[in-house]
Coordinates of C-alpha atoms and ligand atoms in Angstrom, one line a residue:
M1 CA -0.6 16.9 -54.4
R2 CA 2.0 18.8 -52.7
V3 CA 3.8 16.4 -50.3
A4 CA 6.2 16.8 -47.7
I5 CA 8.0 14.1 -46.4
I6 CA 9.6 14.0 -42.9
G7 CA 12.8 12.2 -42.8
Q8 CA 15.3 11.5 -45.6
G9 CA 16.6 8.3 -44.6
Y10 CA 15.9 5.0 -46.2
V11 CA 12.1 5.0 -45.9
G12 CA 11.2 8.7 -46.9
L13 CA 13.8 9.0 -49.3
T14 CA 12.4 6.1 -51.0
I15 CA 8.7 7.5 -50.9
A16 CA 9.6 10.9 -51.9
V17 CA 11.2 9.9 -55.2
G18 CA 7.9 7.4 -55.8
A19 CA 5.7 10.4 -55.1
A20 CA 7.5 12.9 -57.3
G21 CA 7.7 10.0 -60.2
A22 CA 3.8 10.2 -59.8
G23 CA 3.7 13.9 -60.5
H24 CA 3.5 15.1 -57.0
S25 CA 5.6 18.3 -55.9
V26 CA 7.8 17.0 -53.1
F27 CA 9.8 18.3 -50.3
G28 CA 12.1 16.1 -48.5
F29 CA 12.7 17.4 -44.8
D30 CA 15.5 16.3 -42.9
V31 CA 17.1 17.7 -39.9
N32 CA 20.6 16.3 -41.4
D33 CA 21.9 19.5 -43.1
G34 CA 24.7 17.4 -44.8
L35 CA 22.2 15.2 -46.2
V36 CA 19.7 17.6 -47.5
A37 CA 23.3 19.1 -49.5
E38 CA 24.0 15.8 -50.9
L39 CA 20.6 15.1 -51.8
N40 CA 19.8 18.8 -53.7
A41 CA 23.5 18.3 -55.5
G42 CA 22.2 14.7 -56.7
R43 CA 23.7 12.1 -54.3
S44 CA 21.4 9.4 -53.1
H45 CA 22.7 7.9 -50.0
I46 CA 20.9 4.3 -50.5
E47 CA 20.7 1.6 -52.3
G48 CA 17.4 1.8 -54.8
I49 CA 17.6 5.0 -55.6
S50 CA 19.9 6.4 -58.2
A51 CA 21.8 9.5 -58.8
E52 CA 20.1 9.7 -62.1
Q53 CA 16.4 9.4 -60.6
L54 CA 17.3 12.3 -57.9
T55 CA 18.5 14.3 -60.7
Y56 CA 15.6 13.9 -62.9
H57 CA 13.5 15.0 -60.0
L58 CA 15.5 17.8 -58.6
S59 CA 16.0 19.3 -62.0
S60 CA 12.1 18.7 -63.2
G61 CA 11.3 20.7 -59.8
A62 CA 9.3 17.8 -58.6
Y63 CA 11.7 17.1 -55.6
K64 CA 13.9 19.6 -53.1
A65 CA 15.1 18.3 -50.0
S66 CA 15.1 21.1 -47.3
S67 CA 16.0 21.4 -43.6
D68 CA 14.2 24.1 -43.4
A69 CA 11.2 23.1 -41.5
A70 CA 8.7 26.4 -42.8
I71 CA 8.4 24.2 -46.2
L72 CA 6.3 22.0 -44.2
D73 CA 3.1 24.0 -44.4
G74 CA 1.0 24.4 -47.1
S75 CA 1.5 20.7 -48.1
E76 CA -2.0 18.5 -48.4
V77 CA 0.0 15.3 -47.3
I78 CA 2.7 14.9 -44.9
V79 CA 4.6 12.0 -44.2
I80 CA 6.6 11.0 -41.1
A81 CA 9.6 8.6 -42.0
V82 CA 12.0 8.8 -38.9
P83 CA 14.0 6.5 -36.7
T84 CA 12.6 4.2 -34.1
P85 CA 15.0 2.5 -32.4
L86 CA 15.4 1.0 -29.3
D87 CA 16.8 2.9 -26.0
H88 CA 19.7 1.6 -23.7
D89 CA 17.2 -0.6 -22.2
R90 CA 16.1 -2.2 -25.3
K91 CA 12.6 -0.2 -25.1
P92 CA 10.7 1.8 -27.6
D93 CA 12.4 5.4 -28.3
L94 CA 9.6 7.4 -29.7
S95 CA 11.5 11.0 -29.3
Y96 CA 11.9 11.2 -33.2
V97 CA 8.1 10.1 -33.5
H98 CA 7.4 13.1 -30.7
A99 CA 10.0 15.3 -32.5
A100 CA 8.1 15.1 -35.8
A101 CA 4.9 15.6 -34.3
D102 CA 5.8 18.4 -32.3
L103 CA 7.2 20.0 -35.5
I104 CA 3.9 19.5 -37.4
N105 CA 1.9 20.8 -34.8
Q106 CA 4.2 24.1 -34.5
Q107 CA 4.5 24.5 -38.4
I108 CA 1.4 23.2 -40.0
K109 CA -1.8 25.4 -39.9
T110 CA -3.8 24.6 -42.9
P111 CA -5.5 21.0 -42.9
A112 CA -3.5 18.2 -44.2
L113 CA -3.1 14.1 -43.9
I114 CA -0.5 13.0 -41.8
I115 CA 0.4 9.8 -42.1
N116 CA 2.9 7.6 -40.1
E117 CA 5.0 5.4 -42.0
S118 CA 8.0 5.1 -39.4
T119 CA 7.8 1.4 -37.9
S120 CA 5.8 1.5 -34.0
Y121 CA 3.6 -0.5 -31.6
P122 CA -0.4 -0.4 -32.2
G123 CA -1.8 3.2 -30.8
T124 CA 1.2 5.1 -31.8
L125 CA -0.6 7.1 -34.7
R126 CA -3.5 8.0 -32.3
K127 CA -2.0 8.6 -28.9
E128 CA 1.7 9.4 -30.0
I129 CA 1.0 11.7 -32.7
A130 CA -2.6 12.7 -33.2
A131 CA -2.7 13.3 -29.6
R132 CA 0.3 15.3 -29.3
I133 CA -1.2 17.7 -32.3
T134 CA -3.4 20.5 -30.9
G135 CA -3.0 23.2 -33.7
G136 CA -4.9 22.1 -36.7
V137 CA -7.5 20.2 -37.7
H138 CA -5.7 17.5 -40.2
L139 CA -6.4 13.5 -41.2
Y140 CA -4.6 11.0 -39.7
A141 CA -3.6 7.7 -41.2
S142 CA -0.8 4.7 -40.6
S143 CA 0.9 2.9 -43.4
P144 CA 3.8 1.3 -42.1
E145 CA 6.5 1.0 -44.6
R146 CA 7.6 -2.7 -46.1
V147 CA 10.5 -1.6 -48.1
D148 CA 13.1 -4.0 -48.4
P149 CA 16.4 -2.0 -49.4
G150 CA 18.7 -3.9 -52.0
N151 CA 15.3 -5.7 -53.1
T152 CA 14.9 -5.7 -56.8
E153 CA 11.9 -8.1 -57.2
W154 CA 9.5 -6.4 -54.8
G155 CA 9.7 -2.4 -54.3
T156 CA 7.4 0.6 -53.5
K157 CA 5.4 -0.3 -56.6
N158 CA 4.4 -3.6 -56.4
T159 CA 4.7 -4.2 -52.6
P160 CA 0.8 -4.5 -51.3
R161 CA 0.4 -1.2 -49.2
L162 CA -1.4 -1.4 -45.9
I163 CA -3.5 1.7 -44.8
G164 CA -5.6 2.1 -41.6
G165 CA -7.1 5.6 -41.0
L166 CA -8.7 7.5 -38.0
T167 CA -11.3 8.4 -39.6
P168 CA -13.1 7.2 -43.4
A169 CA -12.1 10.6 -44.7
A170 CA -8.1 9.6 -43.8
V171 CA -8.3 6.6 -45.2
T172 CA -9.6 8.1 -49.0
K173 CA -7.3 10.7 -49.1
A174 CA -4.5 8.0 -48.1
R175 CA -5.5 5.9 -50.8
E176 CA -5.4 8.7 -53.3
F177 CA -2.2 9.5 -52.3
Y178 CA -0.8 6.0 -52.7
S179 CA -2.6 4.2 -55.7
S180 CA -0.5 7.2 -57.4
F181 CA 2.4 5.1 -57.3
C182 CA 1.5 2.1 -55.6
D183 CA -0.4 -0.8 -57.5
T184 CA -2.3 -2.3 -54.6
I185 CA -3.8 -0.8 -51.5
I186 CA -5.3 -2.6 -48.6
E187 CA -7.5 -0.6 -46.3
V188 CA -7.8 -2.5 -42.6
S189 CA -10.2 -1.3 -40.0
S190 CA -8.1 1.1 -37.8
P191 CA -4.2 2.5 -37.9
E192 CA -3.5 -0.2 -34.9
V193 CA -3.9 -3.0 -37.3
A194 CA -1.8 -1.9 -40.0
E195 CA 0.6 -0.6 -36.9
A196 CA 0.6 -4.4 -35.6
A197 CA 0.6 -6.0 -39.2
K198 CA 4.2 -4.3 -39.8
I199 CA 5.6 -5.7 -36.6
F200 CA 4.0 -9.1 -36.4
E201 CA 5.2 -9.4 -40.1
N202 CA 8.9 -8.8 -38.7
T203 CA 8.3 -11.0 -35.8
F204 CA 7.4 -13.7 -37.9
R205 CA 10.6 -13.4 -39.6
Q206 CA 12.6 -12.7 -36.1
V207 CA 11.5 -15.8 -34.6
N208 CA 12.0 -18.3 -37.3
I209 CA 15.0 -17.0 -38.2
A210 CA 16.0 -17.9 -34.3
L211 CA 14.5 -21.0 -34.8
V212 CA 16.6 -21.9 -37.6
N213 CA 19.6 -20.6 -35.7
E214 CA 19.3 -22.9 -33.1
F215 CA 18.3 -25.7 -35.4
A216 CA 21.9 -24.9 -36.8
Q217 CA 23.6 -25.4 -33.8
I218 CA 21.7 -29.0 -33.3
S219 CA 22.4 -30.1 -36.9
D220 CA 26.1 -29.3 -36.5
A221 CA 26.5 -31.3 -33.0
L222 CA 24.5 -34.3 -34.7
G223 CA 27.0 -34.0 -37.6
F224 CA 24.8 -33.2 -40.4
S225 CA 24.2 -29.6 -42.8
S226 CA 21.3 -27.6 -41.2
R227 CA 21.2 -26.2 -45.2
E228 CA 20.6 -29.6 -46.8
V229 CA 17.7 -30.7 -44.0
I230 CA 16.3 -27.0 -44.9
E231 CA 16.4 -27.8 -48.5
A232 CA 14.9 -31.0 -48.2
A233 CA 11.9 -29.9 -46.1
A234 CA 11.4 -27.1 -48.3
T235 CA 10.4 -29.4 -50.9
K236 CA 7.1 -30.1 -49.1
P237 CA 4.6 -28.4 -51.5
Y238 CA 2.6 -27.0 -48.4
G239 CA 3.2 -26.3 -44.6
F240 CA 6.8 -25.1 -44.4
M241 CA 8.7 -21.7 -45.4
A242 CA 12.2 -22.1 -45.5
F243 CA 14.7 -19.6 -43.6
N244 CA 18.1 -19.8 -43.4
P245 CA 20.7 -19.8 -40.4
G246 CA 23.1 -16.8 -40.3
P247 CA 25.3 -14.7 -37.8
G248 CA 22.4 -12.9 -36.2
V249 CA 20.2 -10.3 -37.1
G250 CA 20.8 -6.8 -38.2
G251 CA 19.3 -4.0 -39.8
H252 CA 16.4 -1.9 -38.5
C253 CA 13.2 -4.3 -38.7
I254 CA 13.9 -7.8 -37.0
P255 CA 16.4 -6.8 -34.8
V256 CA 14.4 -4.1 -33.4
D257 CA 10.3 -4.0 -34.4
P258 CA 9.6 -7.1 -32.3
S259 CA 10.8 -5.5 -28.9
Y260 CA 8.1 -2.7 -29.9
L261 CA 5.5 -5.6 -30.0
A262 CA 7.0 -7.0 -26.4
H263 CA 6.7 -3.5 -25.1
V264 CA 2.6 -3.2 -25.9
A265 CA 2.3 -7.1 -24.7
N266 CA 3.7 -6.1 -21.2
E267 CA 1.6 -3.2 -21.1
V268 CA -1.5 -5.4 -21.4
G269 CA -0.1 -8.1 -18.9
V270 CA 0.7 -10.3 -21.7
P271 CA 4.5 -12.3 -21.9
A272 CA 5.9 -12.0 -25.4
T273 CA 7.9 -15.0 -24.7
F274 CA 8.7 -16.0 -28.2
I275 CA 10.3 -12.7 -28.8
K276 CA 12.3 -12.9 -25.8
R277 CA 13.6 -16.4 -26.3
A278 CA 14.3 -15.3 -30.3
N279 CA 16.2 -12.2 -29.3
E280 CA 18.2 -14.6 -27.2
V281 CA 18.9 -17.0 -29.8
N282 CA 19.6 -14.6 -32.6
L283 CA 21.8 -12.2 -30.2
A284 CA 24.0 -15.1 -29.3
M285 CA 25.0 -16.4 -33.0
P286 CA 28.1 -14.2 -33.0
A287 CA 29.2 -16.1 -29.6
Y288 CA 28.5 -19.3 -31.4
V289 CA 30.2 -18.2 -34.7
V290 CA 33.4 -17.4 -33.0
K291 CA 33.2 -20.3 -30.6
R292 CA 33.2 -22.5 -34.2
V293 CA 36.2 -20.7 -35.4
V294 CA 38.0 -21.3 -32.3
A295 CA 37.3 -24.8 -32.1
S296 CA 38.6 -25.3 -35.5
N297 CA 41.6 -23.4 -35.4
G298 CA 43.3 -25.6 -32.4
G299 CA 41.2 -24.0 -29.4
S300 CA 43.2 -20.8 -30.4
V301 CA 43.2 -17.7 -32.7
K302 CA 45.5 -15.5 -30.7
G303 CA 47.8 -13.8 -32.6
K304 CA 46.0 -15.4 -36.0
K305 CA 45.5 -12.8 -39.1
V306 CA 41.4 -12.8 -39.3
V307 CA 39.5 -10.8 -41.8
V308 CA 35.7 -10.7 -41.5
V309 CA 34.4 -10.1 -44.8
G310 CA 31.3 -8.2 -45.5
V311 CA 30.3 -6.2 -42.1
S312 CA 26.7 -4.6 -43.5
Y313 CA 23.6 -6.6 -42.3
K314 CA 23.2 -8.4 -45.5
S315 CA 24.1 -8.6 -49.2
N316 CA 24.5 -5.6 -51.5
V317 CA 23.9 -3.0 -49.0
A318 CA 25.9 -0.5 -46.9
D319 CA 23.6 -0.7 -44.4
T320 CA 25.4 -1.7 -40.8
R321 CA 23.1 -0.9 -38.6
E322 CA 22.5 -3.7 -35.6
T323 CA 25.2 -6.0 -38.1
P324 CA 26.2 -8.7 -36.2
A325 CA 29.9 -8.5 -37.7
A326 CA 30.2 -5.9 -35.0
A327 CA 30.0 -8.8 -32.0
V328 CA 31.8 -11.1 -34.0
I329 CA 35.0 -9.1 -34.6
D330 CA 34.8 -7.6 -30.9
L331 CA 34.4 -11.1 -29.7
L332 CA 37.3 -12.4 -32.1
R333 CA 39.6 -9.7 -30.7
E334 CA 38.6 -10.4 -27.3
Q335 CA 40.5 -13.8 -28.3
G336 CA 43.5 -11.9 -29.2
A337 CA 43.4 -12.3 -33.0
A338 CA 44.2 -9.6 -35.2
V339 CA 41.3 -8.7 -37.0
T340 CA 40.4 -6.7 -39.7
W341 CA 37.4 -6.2 -42.0
H342 CA 37.1 -6.4 -45.6
D343 CA 33.7 -4.8 -47.3
D344 CA 33.6 -2.8 -50.7
L345 CA 30.3 -1.2 -49.9
V346 CA 31.0 0.0 -46.5
S347 CA 34.5 1.7 -47.3
S348 CA 34.6 3.0 -43.4
W349 CA 33.0 1.8 -40.2
R350 CA 33.7 2.5 -36.6
G351 CA 36.5 4.4 -37.1
E352 CA 38.4 1.9 -39.6
S353 CA 38.5 0.9 -42.9
S354 CA 37.9 -1.9 -45.3
S355 CA 41.2 -3.7 -45.7
P356 CA 42.5 -5.9 -48.3
L357 CA 41.3 -9.7 -48.1
A358 CA 45.0 -10.9 -49.1
G359 CA 47.2 -12.4 -46.6
A360 CA 44.8 -13.5 -43.8
D361 CA 45.0 -17.0 -41.8
I362 CA 41.2 -16.9 -41.1
A363 CA 38.5 -15.6 -43.4
V364 CA 34.9 -15.2 -41.3
V365 CA 32.3 -14.3 -44.2
V366 CA 29.6 -12.9 -42.2
T367 CA 27.7 -11.5 -45.6
K368 CA 28.8 -12.3 -48.6
H369 CA 28.2 -9.4 -51.3
D370 CA 27.9 -10.0 -55.3
G371 CA 31.0 -9.6 -56.7
V372 CA 33.4 -9.9 -53.8
D373 CA 36.7 -12.0 -54.7
L374 CA 35.5 -15.4 -53.7
A375 CA 39.3 -16.5 -55.1
A376 CA 41.0 -14.2 -52.5
I377 CA 38.5 -15.6 -49.4
T378 CA 39.5 -19.1 -50.1
A379 CA 43.0 -18.4 -50.8
C380 CA 43.2 -17.7 -46.8
G381 CA 44.1 -20.6 -44.5
Y382 CA 40.8 -21.6 -43.0
V383 CA 37.5 -19.9 -44.3
F384 CA 34.1 -20.0 -41.9
D385 CA 31.1 -18.8 -44.1
C386 CA 27.8 -17.6 -42.1
T387 CA 26.0 -17.5 -45.7
G388 CA 26.0 -21.1 -46.9
S389 CA 27.3 -19.9 -50.1
I390 CA 31.0 -21.0 -50.5
A391 CA 31.4 -24.6 -51.4
D392 CA 33.9 -27.0 -49.2
V393 CA 34.6 -24.5 -46.1
D394 CA 33.7 -24.3 -42.7
G395 CA 30.3 -22.7 -41.6
I396 CA 26.9 -22.5 -40.7
Ligands
LIG401 N1 15.3 0.9 -43.2 C1 14.4 -0.3 -43.7 O1 14.7 -1.1 -44.3 C2 12.5 0.4 -43.2 C3 11.7 -0.7 -43.9 C4 10.3 -0.5 -43.2 C5 10.3 0.3 -42.5 N2 11.5 1.1 -41.4 C6 11.0 2.2 -40.7 O2 10.9 3.3 -40.7 C7 11.6 4.2 -40.4 C8 12.6 5.2 -41.0 O3 13.7 4.2 -41.0 P1 14.8 4.8 -42.0 O4 15.6 3.4 -42.2 O5 14.3 5.4 -43.3 O6 15.8 5.3 -41.1 P2 16.9 6.6 -41.3 O7 17.7 6.3 -40.4 O8 17.5 6.0 -42.7 O9 16.5 8.0 -41.7 C9 15.8 8.8 -41.0 C10 16.1 10.1 -41.1 O10 15.5 10.7 -40.1 C11 16.1 11.9 -40.0 N3 15.4 12.7 -38.8 C12 15.6 12.2 -37.4 N4 14.6 13.1 -37.0 C13 14.3 13.8 -37.5 C14 12.9 15.1 -37.3 N5 12.7 15.3 -36.5 N6 13.0 15.5 -38.3 C15 13.3 15.6 -39.8 N7 14.1 14.5 -39.9 C16 14.7 13.7 -38.9 C17 17.4 11.5 -40.0 O11 18.6 12.4 -40.0 C18 17.6 10.4 -41.0 O12 17.8 10.6 -42.2 C19 11.4 3.6 -39.1 O13 10.7 3.5 -38.0 C20 12.0 2.2 -39.5 O14 11.6 1.0 -38.5 C21 12.4 0.8 -41.9

């Protein structure tokens, strides 16, 4: 099949390489000219897609990146994989999805299967995409992406794929496309069910992480380790699932997607109280971390050299979107600390560069990548570990 993918970020590039590997002819469209040039030079910007893979598909002619929208027409399958962030009021910002739909409306004259993989609330495919595309007779399906960047066990191939279509013909065509590179396809009765499943999965994680973050605070005040309690509880063979506390939540999924569900819940008059409370707890975690660090350092970190270790939102990825490290650093600076940060995967961020680990009075470990110099961390006078993976130091 000739396939066009709108957006060549984490999701779009992953699908592009999966589809190219299955023998499809793939065009990766992106509005970012610099990114397109990098991709066509064989340089991947995401974990999980190597330069070798990209170069292989570029040289075989199975993949090409482009910022020319004219390449979209003539494709049998068009996948939308664009950002779905929150606006300043933490409300869904569908401007990228609308721009992609408008682009399809202008460019695509030959009938195609249009799939949305971007995460959004139920009703997005029907009301925000299909309803805007009046210039052609197309099929429409929703297949929300579940990729977990950096996860080496579960990837595009073996993570079951949900499909919901506006018509049975759309489902059939979507199954044909995805079954060429995904092992398990699960059809649901409507695109709304597929869309809701994705945001409910992420809401489940958001709420459980908030619960365990609150529990960590209770445990600390009571004088025992929440992690030991969680480990003990997880020995129950049924009815319990372990989540671990941390400095807050980052990335695109957990901090953002539940607010899309809260938005539609609000529209139909049902308050999404768990989501609201979970957001409050998770967003307050950086302040809790800083409070603990200050308390353990005689009530003040003024003038202290603090290094924040790991500024991406999770280990072994370079993604800093919504990372709680930002708030941890800002709050420590508000307390008068001289804060630097160290991250081998993120060399520059917010106009600053990664600094060496050595010489700090205090190390606050937000994210721990494999290969970080543990000895250099523990050589700091005081260590606060948010990851639960460094023995015999303070932390959550
Ligand atoms: N990153 C993840 O782990 C993940 C996992 C599952 C689902 N998702 C969802 O997938 C969607 C995409 O996320 P992502 O992480 O790939 O985002 P990303 O920011 O990594 O990439 C999005 C790309 O889209 C491009 N873009 C924006 N507007 C465009 C337009 N009108 N036309 C063409 N290109 C355009 C941007 O330049 C960017 O390169 C979001 O809805 C996200 O919630 C992300």
